[in-house]
Amino acid sequence: VSEPRWLNDDEQHTWRAFLNASQLLLDQLDRELQRDADMPHAYFTILVALSESPGGRLRMGELAEITWSSASRLSHAVTRLEQRGWVRRTEVATDKRGHVAEISDEGMRVLKAAAAEHVGGVRAHLFDLLTDEQVRQLREISEIVMGHLAEHHPVAVRRARATGPAAG
Amino acid sequence: VSEPRWLNDDEQHTWRAFLNASQLLLDQLDRELQRDADMPHAYFTILVALSESPGGRLRMGELAEITWSSASRLSHAVTRLEQRGWVRRTEVATDKRGHVAEISDEGMRVLKAAAAEHVGGVRAHLFDLLTDEQVRQLREISEIVMGHLAEHHPVAVRRARATGPAAG
């Protein structure tokens, strides 16, 4: 076993700044969504994904992929969203690939109101702080990291297996 | 009420890329720490904070500030760490500001082993993907966002109140 390549001081500072910035930003937007729209950020993400799909509907498996959720975590969240009347879950008789989630009219109404508040937070806590150049840099860096990690994610690994040669 | 300043397409792409990159990175490192060291990232952060403090000790309130945790979430985590024998919590008879958490020898051993694995993940999923220039850009952006959000955080707000003129 080789000696670990420890971070130098510069890397250590960069890593801690990034970790803190990401976590504080996610926490802040989560608190604001809770305060303004009575929902955690995870619910908001699910409603956005449904609202952008044709007919406001997605198979649970597709919804899990888009939101990078485990099946169990997603199912739990959709149950809560059903209880609030924002989402309906229906069985698809002709499709054994399972249940479909659909955003309700009330869900769309709630989402629009939440989004109108939320965008103010995203601007105040990110875009308004950065120059155009920094926004461009952040996009490049984020796309590199996202592209790399998407391949490692359990959902992506499952998808690759399901569509790979072994299953084809 | 004025019309919300919606994100344009470019900003939308940047925001989603950043959100996905941050969440996928935190999730990936959390899974790796669970797999390699049987602990979530939150426990790792607590052990690091204690290990870097004089005598490996911090008041619970200080530990909450350093890790940006609520008192209840931190207390829950420290209870779990006590059960594993990695942390001790003691009362300070002379100090009514409450309990002190201290990392144990076993905690230090476990932390060192976990860190040696963890640094490989931080390199593989972040630093190795970026140029030196991008690392510098990421640090600048992260420090701006972190500095801004630290002021909004409930822990910081509490701290400002406790040390402000009203309490002085």
Short mmCIF file of C-alpha atoms in Angstrom, two decimals:
data_model
loop_
_atom_site.label_atom_id
_atom_site.label_comp_id
_atom_site.label_asym_id
_atom_site.label_seq_id
_atom_site.Cartn_x
_atom_site.Cartn_y
_atom_site.Cartn_z
CA VAL A 1 0.00 0.00 0.00
CA SER A 2 1.49 3.34 -1.07
CA GLU A 3 1.50 6.47 1.09
CA PRO A 4 -1.67 8.53 0.50
CA ARG A 5 -1.21 11.68 -1.59
CA TRP A 6 -2.25 14.14 1.12
CA LEU A 7 -3.60 17.54 0.10
CA ASN A 8 -1.13 20.42 0.37
CA ASP A 9 -2.18 23.61 2.20
CA ASP A 10 -3.52 25.22 -0.94
CA GLU A 11 -5.58 22.18 -1.90
CA GLN A 12 -6.80 21.82 1.68
CA HIS A 13 -8.09 25.40 1.69
CA THR A 14 -9.74 24.96 -1.71
CA TRP A 15 -11.38 21.71 -0.67
CA ARG A 16 -12.75 23.08 2.61
CA ALA A 17 -13.99 26.27 0.93
CA PHE A 18 -15.79 24.25 -1.74
CA LEU A 19 -17.25 21.81 0.79
CA ASN A 20 -18.47 24.62 3.03
CA ALA A 21 -19.82 26.70 0.14
CA SER A 22 -21.77 23.76 -1.31
CA GLN A 23 -23.16 22.62 1.99
CA LEU A 24 -24.05 26.12 3.21
CA LEU A 25 -25.74 26.90 -0.11
CA LEU A 26 -27.80 23.70 -0.15
CA ASP A 27 -28.73 24.22 3.53
CA GLN A 28 -29.67 27.87 2.99
CA LEU A 29 -31.91 27.16 -0.02
CA ASP A 30 -33.45 24.25 1.85
CA ARG A 31 -34.27 26.49 4.84
CA GLU A 32 -35.73 29.14 2.53
CA LEU A 33 -37.92 26.62 0.70
CA GLN A 34 -39.10 25.27 4.05
CA ARG A 35 -39.91 28.80 5.23
CA ASP A 36 -41.53 30.11 2.02
CA ALA A 37 -43.12 26.98 0.55
CA ASP A 38 -43.17 24.46 3.40
CA MET A 39 -41.13 21.89 1.45
CA PRO A 40 -37.53 20.64 1.49
CA HIS A 41 -35.38 21.09 -1.61
CA ALA A 42 -35.76 17.40 -2.48
CA TYR A 43 -39.53 17.81 -2.94
CA PHE A 44 -38.99 20.88 -5.08
CA THR A 45 -36.62 18.92 -7.34
CA ILE A 46 -39.19 16.14 -7.81
CA LEU A 47 -41.96 18.61 -8.68
CA VAL A 48 -39.69 20.39 -11.18
CA ALA A 49 -38.78 17.10 -12.89
CA LEU A 50 -42.46 16.12 -13.23
CA SER A 51 -43.54 19.58 -14.41
CA GLU A 52 -40.97 19.47 -17.22
CA SER A 53 -42.05 16.04 -18.48
CA PRO A 54 -44.72 15.51 -21.16
CA GLY A 55 -48.12 15.41 -19.45
CA GLY A 56 -46.45 16.12 -16.11
CA ARG A 57 -45.82 12.36 -15.77
CA LEU A 58 -42.80 10.10 -15.31
CA ARG A 59 -42.25 6.47 -14.44
CA MET A 60 -40.88 6.17 -10.91
CA GLY A 61 -37.66 4.68 -12.34
CA GLU A 62 -37.16 7.61 -14.70
CA LEU A 63 -37.91 10.06 -11.90
CA ALA A 64 -35.28 8.33 -9.75
CA GLU A 65 -32.69 8.71 -12.51
CA ILE A 66 -33.42 12.38 -13.16
CA THR A 67 -33.27 13.25 -9.46
CA TRP A 68 -30.36 10.86 -8.69
CA SER A 69 -32.48 9.27 -5.94
CA SER A 70 -32.51 5.76 -4.62
CA ALA A 71 -35.83 4.00 -5.23
CA SER A 72 -36.60 3.89 -1.51
CA ARG A 73 -35.82 7.55 -0.83
CA LEU A 74 -37.86 8.62 -3.86
CA SER A 75 -40.81 6.42 -2.94
CA HIS A 76 -40.85 7.89 0.56
CA ALA A 77 -40.83 11.46 -0.81
CA VAL A 78 -43.57 10.75 -3.39
CA THR A 79 -45.75 9.28 -0.64
CA ARG A 80 -45.44 12.57 1.26
CA LEU A 81 -46.19 14.55 -1.91
CA GLU A 82 -49.29 12.38 -2.50
CA GLN A 83 -50.49 13.08 1.04
CA ARG A 84 -50.29 16.80 0.29
CA GLY A 85 -52.24 16.33 -2.95
CA TRP A 86 -49.37 17.62 -5.10
CA VAL A 87 -48.62 14.32 -6.89
CA ARG A 88 -50.67 11.26 -7.88
CA ARG A 89 -49.13 7.81 -8.25
CA THR A 90 -50.90 5.41 -10.60
CA GLU A 91 -50.29 1.89 -11.83
CA VAL A 92 -49.85 1.37 -15.53
CA ALA A 93 -51.79 -1.73 -16.47
CA THR A 94 -50.06 -2.20 -19.82
CA ASP A 95 -46.57 -1.66 -18.51
CA LYS A 96 -44.99 -3.98 -15.98
CA ARG A 97 -42.18 -1.48 -15.46
CA GLY A 98 -44.39 -0.12 -12.74
CA HIS A 99 -45.85 3.00 -11.31
CA VAL A 100 -46.14 6.45 -12.80
CA ALA A 101 -46.03 9.68 -10.80
CA GLU A 102 -48.00 12.69 -12.08
CA ILE A 103 -48.03 16.24 -10.79
CA SER A 104 -51.52 17.55 -9.92
CA ASP A 105 -52.94 21.00 -10.75
CA GLU A 106 -52.48 21.91 -7.10
CA GLY A 107 -48.88 20.64 -7.32
CA MET A 108 -48.25 22.89 -10.34
CA ARG A 109 -49.72 25.87 -8.52
CA VAL A 110 -47.60 25.24 -5.41
CA LEU A 111 -44.47 24.67 -7.55
CA LYS A 112 -44.91 27.96 -9.44
CA ALA A 113 -45.28 29.93 -6.22
CA ALA A 114 -42.26 28.15 -4.67
CA ALA A 115 -40.11 28.69 -7.79
CA ALA A 116 -40.86 32.41 -7.85
CA GLU A 117 -39.43 32.73 -4.32
CA HIS A 118 -36.64 30.19 -4.82
CA VAL A 119 -35.13 31.94 -7.84
CA GLY A 120 -34.54 34.99 -5.66
CA GLY A 121 -32.45 32.87 -3.28
CA VAL A 122 -30.46 31.30 -6.10
CA ARG A 123 -29.63 34.79 -7.40
CA ALA A 124 -28.91 36.31 -3.98
CA HIS A 125 -26.71 33.45 -2.75
CA LEU A 126 -24.89 32.61 -5.99
CA PHE A 127 -25.31 34.58 -9.24
CA ASP A 128 -25.38 38.07 -7.72
CA LEU A 129 -22.09 37.34 -5.92
CA LEU A 130 -20.12 36.36 -9.03
CA THR A 131 -18.83 38.09 -12.16
CA ASP A 132 -19.98 36.81 -15.58
CA GLU A 133 -16.52 35.31 -15.97
CA GLN A 134 -16.82 33.44 -12.66
CA VAL A 135 -20.27 32.13 -13.63
CA ARG A 136 -18.74 30.78 -16.85
CA GLN A 137 -15.88 29.19 -14.87
CA LEU A 138 -18.29 27.64 -12.40
CA ARG A 139 -20.31 26.10 -15.20
CA GLU A 140 -17.23 24.55 -16.83
CA ILE A 141 -15.94 23.15 -13.54
CA SER A 142 -19.37 21.85 -12.52
CA GLU A 143 -19.96 20.13 -15.86
CA ILE A 144 -16.60 18.36 -15.63
CA VAL A 145 -17.28 17.14 -12.08
CA MET A 146 -20.90 16.22 -12.85
CA GLY A 147 -19.93 14.29 -16.00
CA HIS A 148 -17.31 12.33 -14.09
CA LEU A 149 -19.51 11.53 -11.09
CA ALA A 150 -22.61 10.64 -13.10
CA GLU A 151 -20.72 7.55 -14.27
CA HIS A 152 -20.01 6.47 -10.70
CA HIS A 153 -23.51 6.98 -9.38
CA PRO A 154 -25.42 3.80 -8.39
CA VAL A 155 -28.38 4.93 -10.50
CA ALA A 156 -26.16 5.34 -13.56
CA VAL A 157 -24.41 2.04 -12.91
CA ARG A 158 -27.80 0.32 -12.68
CA ARG A 159 -28.93 2.00 -15.90
CA ALA A 160 -25.73 0.99 -17.74
CA ARG A 161 -26.23 -2.62 -16.65
CA ALA A 162 -29.89 -2.61 -17.66
CA THR A 163 -29.13 -1.30 -21.16
CA GLY A 164 -25.72 -2.95 -21.59
CA PRO A 165 -24.83 -5.98 -23.78
CA ALA A 166 -25.69 -8.49 -21.04
CA ALA A 167 -29.32 -7.32 -21.07
CA GLY A 168 -29.54 -6.53 -24.81
CA VAL B 1 -44.94 42.24 -5.78
CA SER B 2 -42.58 42.48 -8.75
CA GLU B 3 -42.16 39.74 -11.35
CA PRO B 4 -39.43 37.26 -10.30
CA ARG B 5 -36.12 37.57 -12.17
CA TRP B 6 -36.19 34.08 -13.71
CA LEU B 7 -32.91 32.46 -14.74
CA ASN B 8 -32.09 32.60 -18.45
CA ASP B 9 -31.08 29.37 -20.25
CA ASP B 10 -27.41 29.91 -19.57
CA GLU B 11 -27.94 30.56 -15.87
CA GLN B 12 -30.34 27.62 -15.67
CA HIS B 13 -27.69 25.27 -17.11
CA THR B 14 -25.03 26.66 -14.79
CA TRP B 15 -27.26 26.33 -11.73
CA ARG B 16 -28.30 22.75 -12.48
CA ALA B 17 -24.73 21.72 -13.27
CA PHE B 18 -23.49 23.20 -9.99
CA LEU B 19 -26.36 21.68 -8.00
CA ASN B 20 -25.80 18.25 -9.54
CA ALA B 21 -22.02 18.41 -9.22
CA SER B 22 -22.17 19.41 -5.53
CA GLN B 23 -24.78 16.85 -4.62
CA LEU B 24 -23.19 14.02 -6.58
CA LEU B 25 -19.80 14.80 -5.05
CA LEU B 26 -21.09 14.89 -1.48
CA ASP B 27 -23.09 11.69 -2.08
CA GLN B 28 -20.13 9.90 -3.68
CA LEU B 29 -17.72 10.78 -0.85
CA ASP B 30 -20.37 9.81 1.68
CA ARG B 31 -20.81 6.39 0.05
CA GLU B 32 -17.05 5.87 -0.08
CA LEU B 33 -16.62 6.78 3.61
CA GLN B 34 -19.47 4.42 4.51
CA ARG B 35 -17.84 1.65 2.47
CA ASP B 36 -14.22 2.19 3.55
CA ALA B 37 -14.61 3.49 7.11
CA ASP B 38 -18.20 2.67 8.08
CA MET B 39 -19.07 6.30 8.81
CA PRO B 40 -21.03 9.08 7.07
CA HIS B 41 -19.24 12.24 6.02
CA ALA B 42 -20.80 14.16 8.92
CA TYR B 43 -19.00 11.93 11.46
CA PHE B 44 -15.74 12.36 9.59
CA THR B 45 -16.12 16.15 9.75
CA ILE B 46 -16.68 16.04 13.52
CA LEU B 47 -13.64 13.83 14.10
CA VAL B 48 -11.47 16.13 11.94
CA ALA B 49 -12.61 19.20 13.88
CA LEU B 50 -11.80 17.56 17.23
CA SER B 51 -8.45 16.18 16.03
CA GLU B 52 -7.34 19.66 14.96
CA SER B 53 -8.22 21.29 18.31
CA PRO B 54 -5.80 21.61 21.24
CA GLY B 55 -5.98 18.42 23.29
CA GLY B 56 -8.47 16.99 20.79
CA ARG B 57 -11.24 18.73 22.73
CA LEU B 58 -13.95 21.28 21.95
CA ARG B 59 -17.02 22.60 23.72
CA MET B 60 -20.15 21.27 22.03
CA GLY B 61 -21.11 24.84 21.07
CA GLU B 62 -17.75 25.45 19.40
CA LEU B 63 -17.97 22.12 17.62
CA ALA B 64 -21.43 23.08 16.32
CA GLU B 65 -20.06 26.34 14.93
CA ILE B 66 -17.07 24.74 13.22
CA THR B 67 -19.21 22.04 11.60
CA TRP B 68 -22.19 24.37 10.92
CA SER B 69 -24.45 21.92 12.76
CA SER B 70 -27.57 22.55 14.76
CA ALA B 71 -27.18 21.62 18.43
CA SER B 72 -29.65 18.75 18.11
CA ARG B 73 -28.09 17.21 14.99
CA LEU B 74 -24.61 17.48 16.51
CA SER B 75 -25.71 15.99 19.82
CA HIS B 76 -27.25 13.03 18.00
CA ALA B 77 -24.06 12.43 16.00
CA VAL B 78 -21.80 12.72 19.05
CA THR B 79 -23.95 10.18 20.88
CA ARG B 80 -23.35 7.72 18.04
CA LEU B 81 -19.61 8.48 18.07
CA GLU B 82 -19.56 7.88 21.85
CA GLN B 83 -21.26 4.51 21.37
CA ARG B 84 -18.45 3.54 18.98
CA GLY B 85 -15.82 4.64 21.49
CA TRP B 86 -14.42 7.30 19.13
CA VAL B 87 -15.45 10.33 21.20
CA ARG B 88 -15.98 11.02 24.93
CA ARG B 89 -18.36 13.69 26.19
CA THR B 90 -17.63 15.15 29.61
CA GLU B 91 -19.15 17.83 31.78
CA VAL B 92 -16.98 20.76 32.77
CA ALA B 93 -17.66 21.46 36.42
CA THR B 94 -16.11 24.93 36.35
CA ASP B 95 -17.84 26.04 33.16
CA LYS B 96 -21.58 26.35 32.93
CA ARG B 97 -21.35 26.69 29.14
CA GLY B 98 -21.69 22.95 29.15
CA HIS B 99 -20.24 19.76 27.77
CA VAL B 100 -16.94 19.11 26.08
CA ALA B 101 -16.37 16.48 23.37
CA GLU B 102 -12.98 14.82 23.14
CA ILE B 103 -11.66 12.45 20.50
CA SER B 104 -10.34 9.15 21.92
CA ASP B 105 -7.14 7.33 20.89
CA GLU B 106 -9.30 4.84 19.03
CA GLY B 107 -11.10 7.75 17.34
CA MET B 108 -7.76 9.19 16.19
CA ARG B 109 -6.72 5.78 14.82
CA VAL B 110 -10.01 5.35 12.94
CA LEU B 111 -9.85 8.93 11.64
CA LYS B 112 -6.31 8.50 10.29
CA ALA B 113 -7.26 5.34 8.41
CA ALA B 114 -10.44 6.93 7.05
CA ALA B 115 -8.59 10.09 5.95
CA ALA B 116 -5.98 8.08 4.06
CA GLU B 117 -8.74 6.53 1.93
CA HIS B 118 -10.87 9.67 1.74
CA VAL B 119 -8.12 11.86 0.29
CA GLY B 120 -7.97 9.50 -2.70
CA GLY B 121 -11.66 10.14 -3.38
CA VAL B 122 -11.28 13.90 -3.06
CA ARG B 123 -8.43 13.76 -5.60
CA ALA B 124 -10.16 11.35 -7.98
CA HIS B 125 -13.51 13.12 -8.00
CA LEU B 126 -12.32 16.73 -7.91
CA PHE B 127 -8.65 17.77 -8.09
CA ASP B 128 -7.52 15.25 -10.71
CA LEU B 129 -10.32 16.44 -13.03
CA LEU B 130 -9.34 20.11 -13.00
CA THR B 131 -6.45 22.22 -14.26
CA ASP B 132 -4.44 24.30 -11.76
CA GLU B 133 -6.22 27.36 -13.14
CA GLN B 134 -9.65 25.80 -12.51
CA VAL B 135 -8.66 24.83 -8.97
CA ARG B 136 -7.70 28.46 -8.36
CA GLN B 137 -11.01 29.64 -9.86
CA LEU B 138 -12.98 27.17 -7.74
CA ARG B 139 -11.29 28.40 -4.59
CA GLU B 140 -12.09 32.05 -5.37
CA ILE B 141 -15.73 31.29 -6.19
CA SER B 142 -16.16 29.04 -3.15
CA GLU B 143 -14.66 31.60 -0.78
CA ILE B 144 -17.02 34.30 -2.06
CA VAL B 145 -20.09 32.07 -1.67
CA MET B 146 -18.94 30.71 1.70
CA GLY B 147 -18.22 34.19 3.06
CA HIS B 148 -21.65 35.41 2.01
CA LEU B 149 -23.56 32.41 3.34
CA ALA B 150 -21.70 32.18 6.63
CA GLU B 151 -23.39 35.44 7.63
CA HIS B 152 -26.85 33.99 6.94
CA HIS B 153 -26.33 30.73 8.77
CA PRO B 154 -28.39 30.26 11.97
CA VAL B 155 -25.22 29.33 13.87
CA ALA B 156 -23.52 32.54 12.77
CA VAL B 157 -26.61 34.61 13.52
CA ARG B 158 -26.75 33.07 16.98
CA ARG B 159 -23.05 33.77 17.51
CA ALA B 160 -23.42 37.39 16.37
CA ARG B 161 -26.30 37.88 18.81
CA ALA B 162 -24.39 36.28 21.68
CA THR B 163 -21.35 38.50 21.17
CA GLY B 164 -23.19 41.62 20.02
CA PRO B 165 -23.75 44.86 21.95
CA ALA B 166 -26.97 43.60 23.56
CA ALA B 167 -25.07 40.85 25.35
CA GLY B 168 -21.88 42.83 25.99
#
